[in-house]
PDB file of C-alpha atoms in Angstrom:
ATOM      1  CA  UNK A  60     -30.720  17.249 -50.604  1.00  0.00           C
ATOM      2  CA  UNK A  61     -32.643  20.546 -50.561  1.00  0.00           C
ATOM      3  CA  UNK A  62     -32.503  22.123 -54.135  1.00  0.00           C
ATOM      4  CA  UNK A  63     -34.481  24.987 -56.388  1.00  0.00           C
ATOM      5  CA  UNK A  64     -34.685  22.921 -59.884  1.00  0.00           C
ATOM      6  CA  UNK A  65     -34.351  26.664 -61.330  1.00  0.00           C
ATOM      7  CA  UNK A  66     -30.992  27.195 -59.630  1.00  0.00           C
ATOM      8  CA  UNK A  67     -27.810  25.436 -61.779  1.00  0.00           C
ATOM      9  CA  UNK A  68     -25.727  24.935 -58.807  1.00  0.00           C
ATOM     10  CA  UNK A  69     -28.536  22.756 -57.344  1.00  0.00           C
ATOM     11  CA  UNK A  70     -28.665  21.170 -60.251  1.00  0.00           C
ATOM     12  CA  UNK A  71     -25.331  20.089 -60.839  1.00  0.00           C
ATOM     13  CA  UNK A  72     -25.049  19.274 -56.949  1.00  0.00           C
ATOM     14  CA  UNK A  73     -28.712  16.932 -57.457  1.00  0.00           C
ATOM     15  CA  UNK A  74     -27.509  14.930 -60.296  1.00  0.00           C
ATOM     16  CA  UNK A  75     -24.259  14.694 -58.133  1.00  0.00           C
ATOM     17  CA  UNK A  76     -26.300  13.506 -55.138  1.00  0.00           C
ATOM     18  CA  UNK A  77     -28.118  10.770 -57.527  1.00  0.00           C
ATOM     19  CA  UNK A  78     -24.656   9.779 -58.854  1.00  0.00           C
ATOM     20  CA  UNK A  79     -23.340   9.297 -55.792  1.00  0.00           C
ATOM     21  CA  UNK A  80     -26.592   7.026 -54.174  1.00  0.00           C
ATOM     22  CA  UNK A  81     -25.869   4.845 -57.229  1.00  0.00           C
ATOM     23  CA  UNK A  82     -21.966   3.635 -55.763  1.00  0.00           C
ATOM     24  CA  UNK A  83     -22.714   4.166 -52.148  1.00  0.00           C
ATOM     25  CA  UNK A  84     -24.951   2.258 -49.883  1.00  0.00           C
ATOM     26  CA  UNK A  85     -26.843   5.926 -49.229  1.00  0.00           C
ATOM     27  CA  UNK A  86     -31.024   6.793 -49.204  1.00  0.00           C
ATOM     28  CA  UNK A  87     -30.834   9.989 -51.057  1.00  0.00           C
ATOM     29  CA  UNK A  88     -33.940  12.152 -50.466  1.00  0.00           C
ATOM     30  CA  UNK A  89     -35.096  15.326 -52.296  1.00  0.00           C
ATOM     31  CA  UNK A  90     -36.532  17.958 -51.408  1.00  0.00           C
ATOM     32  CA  UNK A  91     -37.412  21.471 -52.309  1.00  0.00           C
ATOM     33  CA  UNK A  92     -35.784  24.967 -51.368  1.00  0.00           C
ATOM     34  CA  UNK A  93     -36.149  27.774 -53.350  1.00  0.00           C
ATOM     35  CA  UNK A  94     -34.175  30.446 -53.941  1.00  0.00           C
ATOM     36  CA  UNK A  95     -37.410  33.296 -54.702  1.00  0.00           C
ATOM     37  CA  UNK A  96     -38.188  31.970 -50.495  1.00  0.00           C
ATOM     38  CA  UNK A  97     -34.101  32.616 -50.305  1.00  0.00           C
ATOM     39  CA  UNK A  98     -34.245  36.452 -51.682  1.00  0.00           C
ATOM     40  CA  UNK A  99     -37.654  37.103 -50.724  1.00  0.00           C
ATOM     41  CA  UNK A 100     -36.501  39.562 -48.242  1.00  0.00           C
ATOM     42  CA  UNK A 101     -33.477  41.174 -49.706  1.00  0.00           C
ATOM     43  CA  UNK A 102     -33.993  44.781 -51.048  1.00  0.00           C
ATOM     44  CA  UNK A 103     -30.758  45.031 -52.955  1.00  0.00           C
ATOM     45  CA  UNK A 104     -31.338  42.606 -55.867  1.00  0.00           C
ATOM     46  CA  UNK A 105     -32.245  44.631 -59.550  1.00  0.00           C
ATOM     47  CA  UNK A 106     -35.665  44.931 -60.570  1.00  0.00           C
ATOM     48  CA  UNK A 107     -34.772  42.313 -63.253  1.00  0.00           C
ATOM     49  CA  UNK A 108     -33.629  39.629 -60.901  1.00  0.00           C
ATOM     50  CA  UNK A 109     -36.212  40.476 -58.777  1.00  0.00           C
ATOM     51  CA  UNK A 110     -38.832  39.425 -61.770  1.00  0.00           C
ATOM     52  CA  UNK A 111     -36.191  36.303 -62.655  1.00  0.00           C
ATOM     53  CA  UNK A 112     -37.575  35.081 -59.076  1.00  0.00           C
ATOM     54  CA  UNK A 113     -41.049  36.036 -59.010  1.00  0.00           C
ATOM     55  CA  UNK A 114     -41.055  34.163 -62.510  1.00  0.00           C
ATOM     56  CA  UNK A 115     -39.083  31.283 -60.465  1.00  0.00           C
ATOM     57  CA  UNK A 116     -42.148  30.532 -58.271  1.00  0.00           C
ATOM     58  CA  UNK A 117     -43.648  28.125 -60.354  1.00  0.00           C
ATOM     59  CA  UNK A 118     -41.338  24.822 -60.528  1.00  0.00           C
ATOM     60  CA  UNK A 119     -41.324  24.246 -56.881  1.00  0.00           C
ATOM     61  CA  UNK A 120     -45.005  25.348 -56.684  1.00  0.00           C
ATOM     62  CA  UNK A 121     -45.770  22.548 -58.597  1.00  0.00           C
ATOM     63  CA  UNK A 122     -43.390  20.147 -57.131  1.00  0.00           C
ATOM     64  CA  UNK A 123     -44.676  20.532 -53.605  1.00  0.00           C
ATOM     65  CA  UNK A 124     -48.080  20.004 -55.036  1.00  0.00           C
ATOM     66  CA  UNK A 125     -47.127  17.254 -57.003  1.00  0.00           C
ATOM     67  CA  UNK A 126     -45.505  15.628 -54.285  1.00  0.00           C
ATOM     68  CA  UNK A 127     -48.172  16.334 -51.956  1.00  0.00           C
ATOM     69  CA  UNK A 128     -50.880  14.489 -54.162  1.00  0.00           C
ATOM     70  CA  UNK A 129     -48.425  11.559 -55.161  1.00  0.00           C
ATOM     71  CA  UNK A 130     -45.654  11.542 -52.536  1.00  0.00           C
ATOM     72  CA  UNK A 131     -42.142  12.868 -51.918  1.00  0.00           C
ATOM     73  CA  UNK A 132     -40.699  10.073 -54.149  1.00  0.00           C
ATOM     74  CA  UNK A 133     -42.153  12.279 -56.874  1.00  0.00           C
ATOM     75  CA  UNK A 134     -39.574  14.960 -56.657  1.00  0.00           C
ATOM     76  CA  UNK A 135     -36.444  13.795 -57.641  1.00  0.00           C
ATOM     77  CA  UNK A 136     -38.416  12.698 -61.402  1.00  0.00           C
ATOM     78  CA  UNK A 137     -40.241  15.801 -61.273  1.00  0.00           C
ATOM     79  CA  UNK A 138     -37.280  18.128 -60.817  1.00  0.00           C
ATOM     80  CA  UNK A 139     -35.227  16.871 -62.833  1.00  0.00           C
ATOM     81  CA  UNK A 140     -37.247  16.239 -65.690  1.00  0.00           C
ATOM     82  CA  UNK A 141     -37.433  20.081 -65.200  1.00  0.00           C
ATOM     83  CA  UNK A 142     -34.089  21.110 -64.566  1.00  0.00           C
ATOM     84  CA  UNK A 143     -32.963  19.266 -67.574  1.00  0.00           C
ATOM     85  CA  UNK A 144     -35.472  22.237 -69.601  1.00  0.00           C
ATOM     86  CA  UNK A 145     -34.553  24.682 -68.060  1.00  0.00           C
ATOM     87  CA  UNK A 146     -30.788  23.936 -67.691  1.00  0.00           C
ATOM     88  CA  UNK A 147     -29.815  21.824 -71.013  1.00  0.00           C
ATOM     89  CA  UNK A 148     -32.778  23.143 -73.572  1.00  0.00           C
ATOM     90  CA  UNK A 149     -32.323  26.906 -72.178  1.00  0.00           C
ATOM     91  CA  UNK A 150     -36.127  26.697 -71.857  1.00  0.00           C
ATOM     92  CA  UNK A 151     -37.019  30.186 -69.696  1.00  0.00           C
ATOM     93  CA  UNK A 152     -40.918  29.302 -70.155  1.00  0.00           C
ATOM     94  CA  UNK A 153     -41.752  28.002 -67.159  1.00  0.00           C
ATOM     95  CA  UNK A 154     -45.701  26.711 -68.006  1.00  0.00           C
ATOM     96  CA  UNK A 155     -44.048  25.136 -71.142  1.00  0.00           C
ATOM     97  CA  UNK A 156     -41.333  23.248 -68.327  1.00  0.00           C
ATOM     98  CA  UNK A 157     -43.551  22.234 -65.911  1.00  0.00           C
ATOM     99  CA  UNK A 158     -46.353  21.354 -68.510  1.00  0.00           C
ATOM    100  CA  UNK A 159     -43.450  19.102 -70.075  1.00  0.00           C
ATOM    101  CA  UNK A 160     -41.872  17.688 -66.963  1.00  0.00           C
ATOM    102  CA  UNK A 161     -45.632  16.452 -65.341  1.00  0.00           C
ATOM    103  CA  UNK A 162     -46.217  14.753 -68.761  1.00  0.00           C
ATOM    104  CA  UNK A 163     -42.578  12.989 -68.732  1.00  0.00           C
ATOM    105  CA  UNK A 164     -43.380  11.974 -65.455  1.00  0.00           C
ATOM    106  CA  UNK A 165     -47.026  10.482 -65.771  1.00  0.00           C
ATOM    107  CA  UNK A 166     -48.665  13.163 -63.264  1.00  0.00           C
ATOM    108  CA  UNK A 167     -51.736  14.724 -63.710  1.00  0.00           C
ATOM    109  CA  UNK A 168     -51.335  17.812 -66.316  1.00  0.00           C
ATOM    110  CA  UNK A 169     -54.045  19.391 -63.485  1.00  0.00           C
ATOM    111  CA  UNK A 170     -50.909  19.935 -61.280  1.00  0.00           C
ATOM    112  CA  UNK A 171     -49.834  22.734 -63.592  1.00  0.00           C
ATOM    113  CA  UNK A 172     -52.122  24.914 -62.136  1.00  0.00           C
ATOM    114  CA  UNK A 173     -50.283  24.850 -59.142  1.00  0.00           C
ATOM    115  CA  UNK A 174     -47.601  27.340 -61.130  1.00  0.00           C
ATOM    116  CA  UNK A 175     -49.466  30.350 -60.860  1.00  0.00           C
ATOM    117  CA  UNK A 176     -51.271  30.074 -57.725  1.00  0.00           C
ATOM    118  CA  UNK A 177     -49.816  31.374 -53.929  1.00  0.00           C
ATOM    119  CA  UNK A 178     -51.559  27.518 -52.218  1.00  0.00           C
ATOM    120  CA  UNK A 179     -48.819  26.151 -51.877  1.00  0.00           C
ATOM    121  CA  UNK A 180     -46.553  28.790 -51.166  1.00  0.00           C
ATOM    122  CA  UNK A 181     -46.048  28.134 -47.498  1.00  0.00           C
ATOM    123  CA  UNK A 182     -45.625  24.696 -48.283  1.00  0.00           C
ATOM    124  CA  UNK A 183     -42.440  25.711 -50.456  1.00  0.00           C
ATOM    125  CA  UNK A 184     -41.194  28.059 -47.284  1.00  0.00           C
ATOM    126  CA  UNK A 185     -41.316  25.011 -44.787  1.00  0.00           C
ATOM    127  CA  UNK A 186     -39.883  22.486 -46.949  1.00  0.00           C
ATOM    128  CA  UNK A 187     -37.040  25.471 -47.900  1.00  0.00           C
ATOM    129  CA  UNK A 188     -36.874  26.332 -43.849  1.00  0.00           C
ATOM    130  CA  UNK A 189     -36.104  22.731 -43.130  1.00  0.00           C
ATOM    131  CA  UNK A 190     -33.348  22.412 -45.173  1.00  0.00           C
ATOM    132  CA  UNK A 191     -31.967  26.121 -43.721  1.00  0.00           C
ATOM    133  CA  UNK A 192     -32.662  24.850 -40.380  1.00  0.00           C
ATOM    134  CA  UNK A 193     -29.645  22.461 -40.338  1.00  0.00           C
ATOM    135  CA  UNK A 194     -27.078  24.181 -42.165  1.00  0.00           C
ATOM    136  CA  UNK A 195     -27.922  28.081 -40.788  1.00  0.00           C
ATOM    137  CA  UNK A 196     -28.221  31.371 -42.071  1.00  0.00           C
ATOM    138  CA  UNK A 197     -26.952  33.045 -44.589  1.00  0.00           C
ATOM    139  CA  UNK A 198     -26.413  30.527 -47.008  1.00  0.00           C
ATOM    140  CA  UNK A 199     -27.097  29.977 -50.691  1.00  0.00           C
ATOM    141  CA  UNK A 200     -28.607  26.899 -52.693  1.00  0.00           C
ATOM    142  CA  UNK A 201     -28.202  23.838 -52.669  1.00  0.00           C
ATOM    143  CA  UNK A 202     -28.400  22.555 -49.335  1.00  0.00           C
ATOM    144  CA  UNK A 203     -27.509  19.013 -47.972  1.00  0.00           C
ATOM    145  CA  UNK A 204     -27.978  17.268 -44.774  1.00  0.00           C
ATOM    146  CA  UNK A 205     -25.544  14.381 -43.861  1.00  0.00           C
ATOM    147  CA  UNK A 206     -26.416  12.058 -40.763  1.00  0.00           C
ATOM    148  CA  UNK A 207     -27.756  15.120 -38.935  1.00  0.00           C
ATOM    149  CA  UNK A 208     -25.265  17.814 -40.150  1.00  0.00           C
ATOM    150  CA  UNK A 209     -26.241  20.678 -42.999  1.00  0.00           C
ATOM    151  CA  UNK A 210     -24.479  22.389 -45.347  1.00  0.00           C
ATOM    152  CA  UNK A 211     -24.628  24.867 -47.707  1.00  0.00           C
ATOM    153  CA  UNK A 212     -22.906  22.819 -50.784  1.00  0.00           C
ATOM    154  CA  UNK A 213     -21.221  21.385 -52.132  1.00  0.00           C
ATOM    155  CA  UNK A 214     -21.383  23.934 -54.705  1.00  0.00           C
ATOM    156  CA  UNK A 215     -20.555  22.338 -58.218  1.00  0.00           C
ATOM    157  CA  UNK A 216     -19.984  22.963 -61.630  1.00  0.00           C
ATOM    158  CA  UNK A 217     -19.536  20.115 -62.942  1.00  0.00           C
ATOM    159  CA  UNK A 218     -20.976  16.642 -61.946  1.00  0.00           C
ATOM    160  CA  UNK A 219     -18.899  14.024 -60.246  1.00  0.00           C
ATOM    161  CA  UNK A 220     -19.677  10.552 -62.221  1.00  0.00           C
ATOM    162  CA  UNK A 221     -19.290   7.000 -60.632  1.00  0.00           C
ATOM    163  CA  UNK A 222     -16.305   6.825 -57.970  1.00  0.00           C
ATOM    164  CA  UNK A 223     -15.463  10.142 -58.414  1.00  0.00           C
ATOM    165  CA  UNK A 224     -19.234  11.089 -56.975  1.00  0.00           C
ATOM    166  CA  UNK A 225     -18.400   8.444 -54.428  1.00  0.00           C
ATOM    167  CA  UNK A 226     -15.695   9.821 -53.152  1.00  0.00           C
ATOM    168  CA  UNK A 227     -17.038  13.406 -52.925  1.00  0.00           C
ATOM    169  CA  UNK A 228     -19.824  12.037 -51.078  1.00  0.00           C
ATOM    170  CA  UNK A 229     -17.465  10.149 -48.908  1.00  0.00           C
ATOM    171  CA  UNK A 230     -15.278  13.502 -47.600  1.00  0.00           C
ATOM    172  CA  UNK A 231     -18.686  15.345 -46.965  1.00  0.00           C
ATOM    173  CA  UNK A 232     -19.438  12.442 -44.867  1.00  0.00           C
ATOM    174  CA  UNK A 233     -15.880  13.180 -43.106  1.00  0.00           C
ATOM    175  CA  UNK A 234     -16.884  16.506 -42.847  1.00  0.00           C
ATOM    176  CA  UNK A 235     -20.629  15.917 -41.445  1.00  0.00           C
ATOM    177  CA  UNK A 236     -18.817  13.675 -38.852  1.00  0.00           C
ATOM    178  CA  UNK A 237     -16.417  16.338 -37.533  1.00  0.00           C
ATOM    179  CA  UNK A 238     -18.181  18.405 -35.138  1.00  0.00           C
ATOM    180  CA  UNK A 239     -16.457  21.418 -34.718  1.00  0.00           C
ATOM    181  CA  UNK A 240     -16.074  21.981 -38.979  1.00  0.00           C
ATOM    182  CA  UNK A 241     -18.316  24.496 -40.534  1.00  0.00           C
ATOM    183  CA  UNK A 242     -16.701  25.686 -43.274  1.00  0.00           C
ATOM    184  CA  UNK A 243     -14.773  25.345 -46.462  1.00  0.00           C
ATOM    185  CA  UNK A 244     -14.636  27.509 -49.285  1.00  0.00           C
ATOM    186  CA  UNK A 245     -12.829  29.197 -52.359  1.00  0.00           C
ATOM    187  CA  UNK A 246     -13.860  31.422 -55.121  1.00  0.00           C
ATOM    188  CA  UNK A 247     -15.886  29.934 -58.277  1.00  0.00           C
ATOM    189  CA  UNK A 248     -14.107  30.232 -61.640  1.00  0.00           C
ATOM    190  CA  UNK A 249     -16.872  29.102 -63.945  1.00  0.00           C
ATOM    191  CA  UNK A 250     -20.261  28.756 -64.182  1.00  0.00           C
ATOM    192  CA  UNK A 251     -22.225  25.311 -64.469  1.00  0.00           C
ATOM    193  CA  UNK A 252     -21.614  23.165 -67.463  1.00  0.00           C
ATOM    194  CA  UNK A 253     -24.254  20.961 -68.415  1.00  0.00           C
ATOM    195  CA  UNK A 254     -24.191  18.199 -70.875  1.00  0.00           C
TER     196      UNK A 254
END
């Protein structure tokens, strides 16, 4: 599961990922995408949203550093621990998050630093290219990858618990398995609900 712990789809989609490792027999990995590498490129987004993702920089900044000091099996804690501020405590200070999440998470406080500097940029772009890779272009966040097969998705607002995340996991499986699928959408009528 590629996700942007900023973004509340891939939110709601990681805790649904987690859910669903706990009643299937699945190895669920995380990793980052972002959605500032996403719209780096796009000239039609407001000036606003525009400083929404330069500001949005700093999360996976710090997770790819934090993961490359201590390992990949970092992220998942490390994500979450900041999704759940920025998503559930509506906390929009990003030094304050990630200053939080290391110290819920036993990492060095040092790693912070990795917020405001461009190091580790390119490190966020090919972790965030190889989740792209496998489910194409254009596509939005979160991303997963199924026994080879990508997708952009499944796009939640709400988050599956216990066989209910099993089964979801269980028709994108059907899905990953079918060769010639590629897509299955409809419109969103909410936003995220956390709680």
């Amino acid at each position: 599961m590629w996700f942007d712990p900023a973004c509340p789809f891939s939110w709601v989609t990681a805790q649904w990922a987690a859910e669903a490792g706990r009643v299937r027999d699945v190895a669920v990995g995380f990793h980052v995408m972002s959605l500032s590498v996403l719209n780096e490129h796009r000239d039609d987004l407001s000036p606003g949203y525009r400083a929404h993702l330069d500001r949005q920089w700093a999360p996976v900044r710090v997770a790819v550093a934090a993961a490359q000091q201590a390992g990949p099996e970092v992220l998942r804690p490390l994500c979450f621990a900041m999704a759940r501020r920025i998503h559930h405590e509506q906390n929009a200070d990003y030094g304050v998050v990630v200053k939080e999440a290391l110290s819920e998470t036993g990492l060095p406080a040092g790693l912070a630093a990795a917020a405001d500097s461009t190091e580790f940029d390119e490190t966020v772009r090919v972790s965030h290219r190889a989740g792209v890779a496998g489910a194409g272009e254009p596509i939005g966040s979160p991303v997963v990858h199924v026994d080879g097969a990508g997708f952009f998705g499944p796009v939640l607002t709400r988050v599956p618990r216990g066989e209910d995340a099993g089964r979801l996991l269980d028709a994108v499986a059907a899905l990953a398995a079918a060769p010639h699928f590629f897509e299955l959408k409809r419109s969103r009528t909410e936003r995220p609900v956390f709680g």
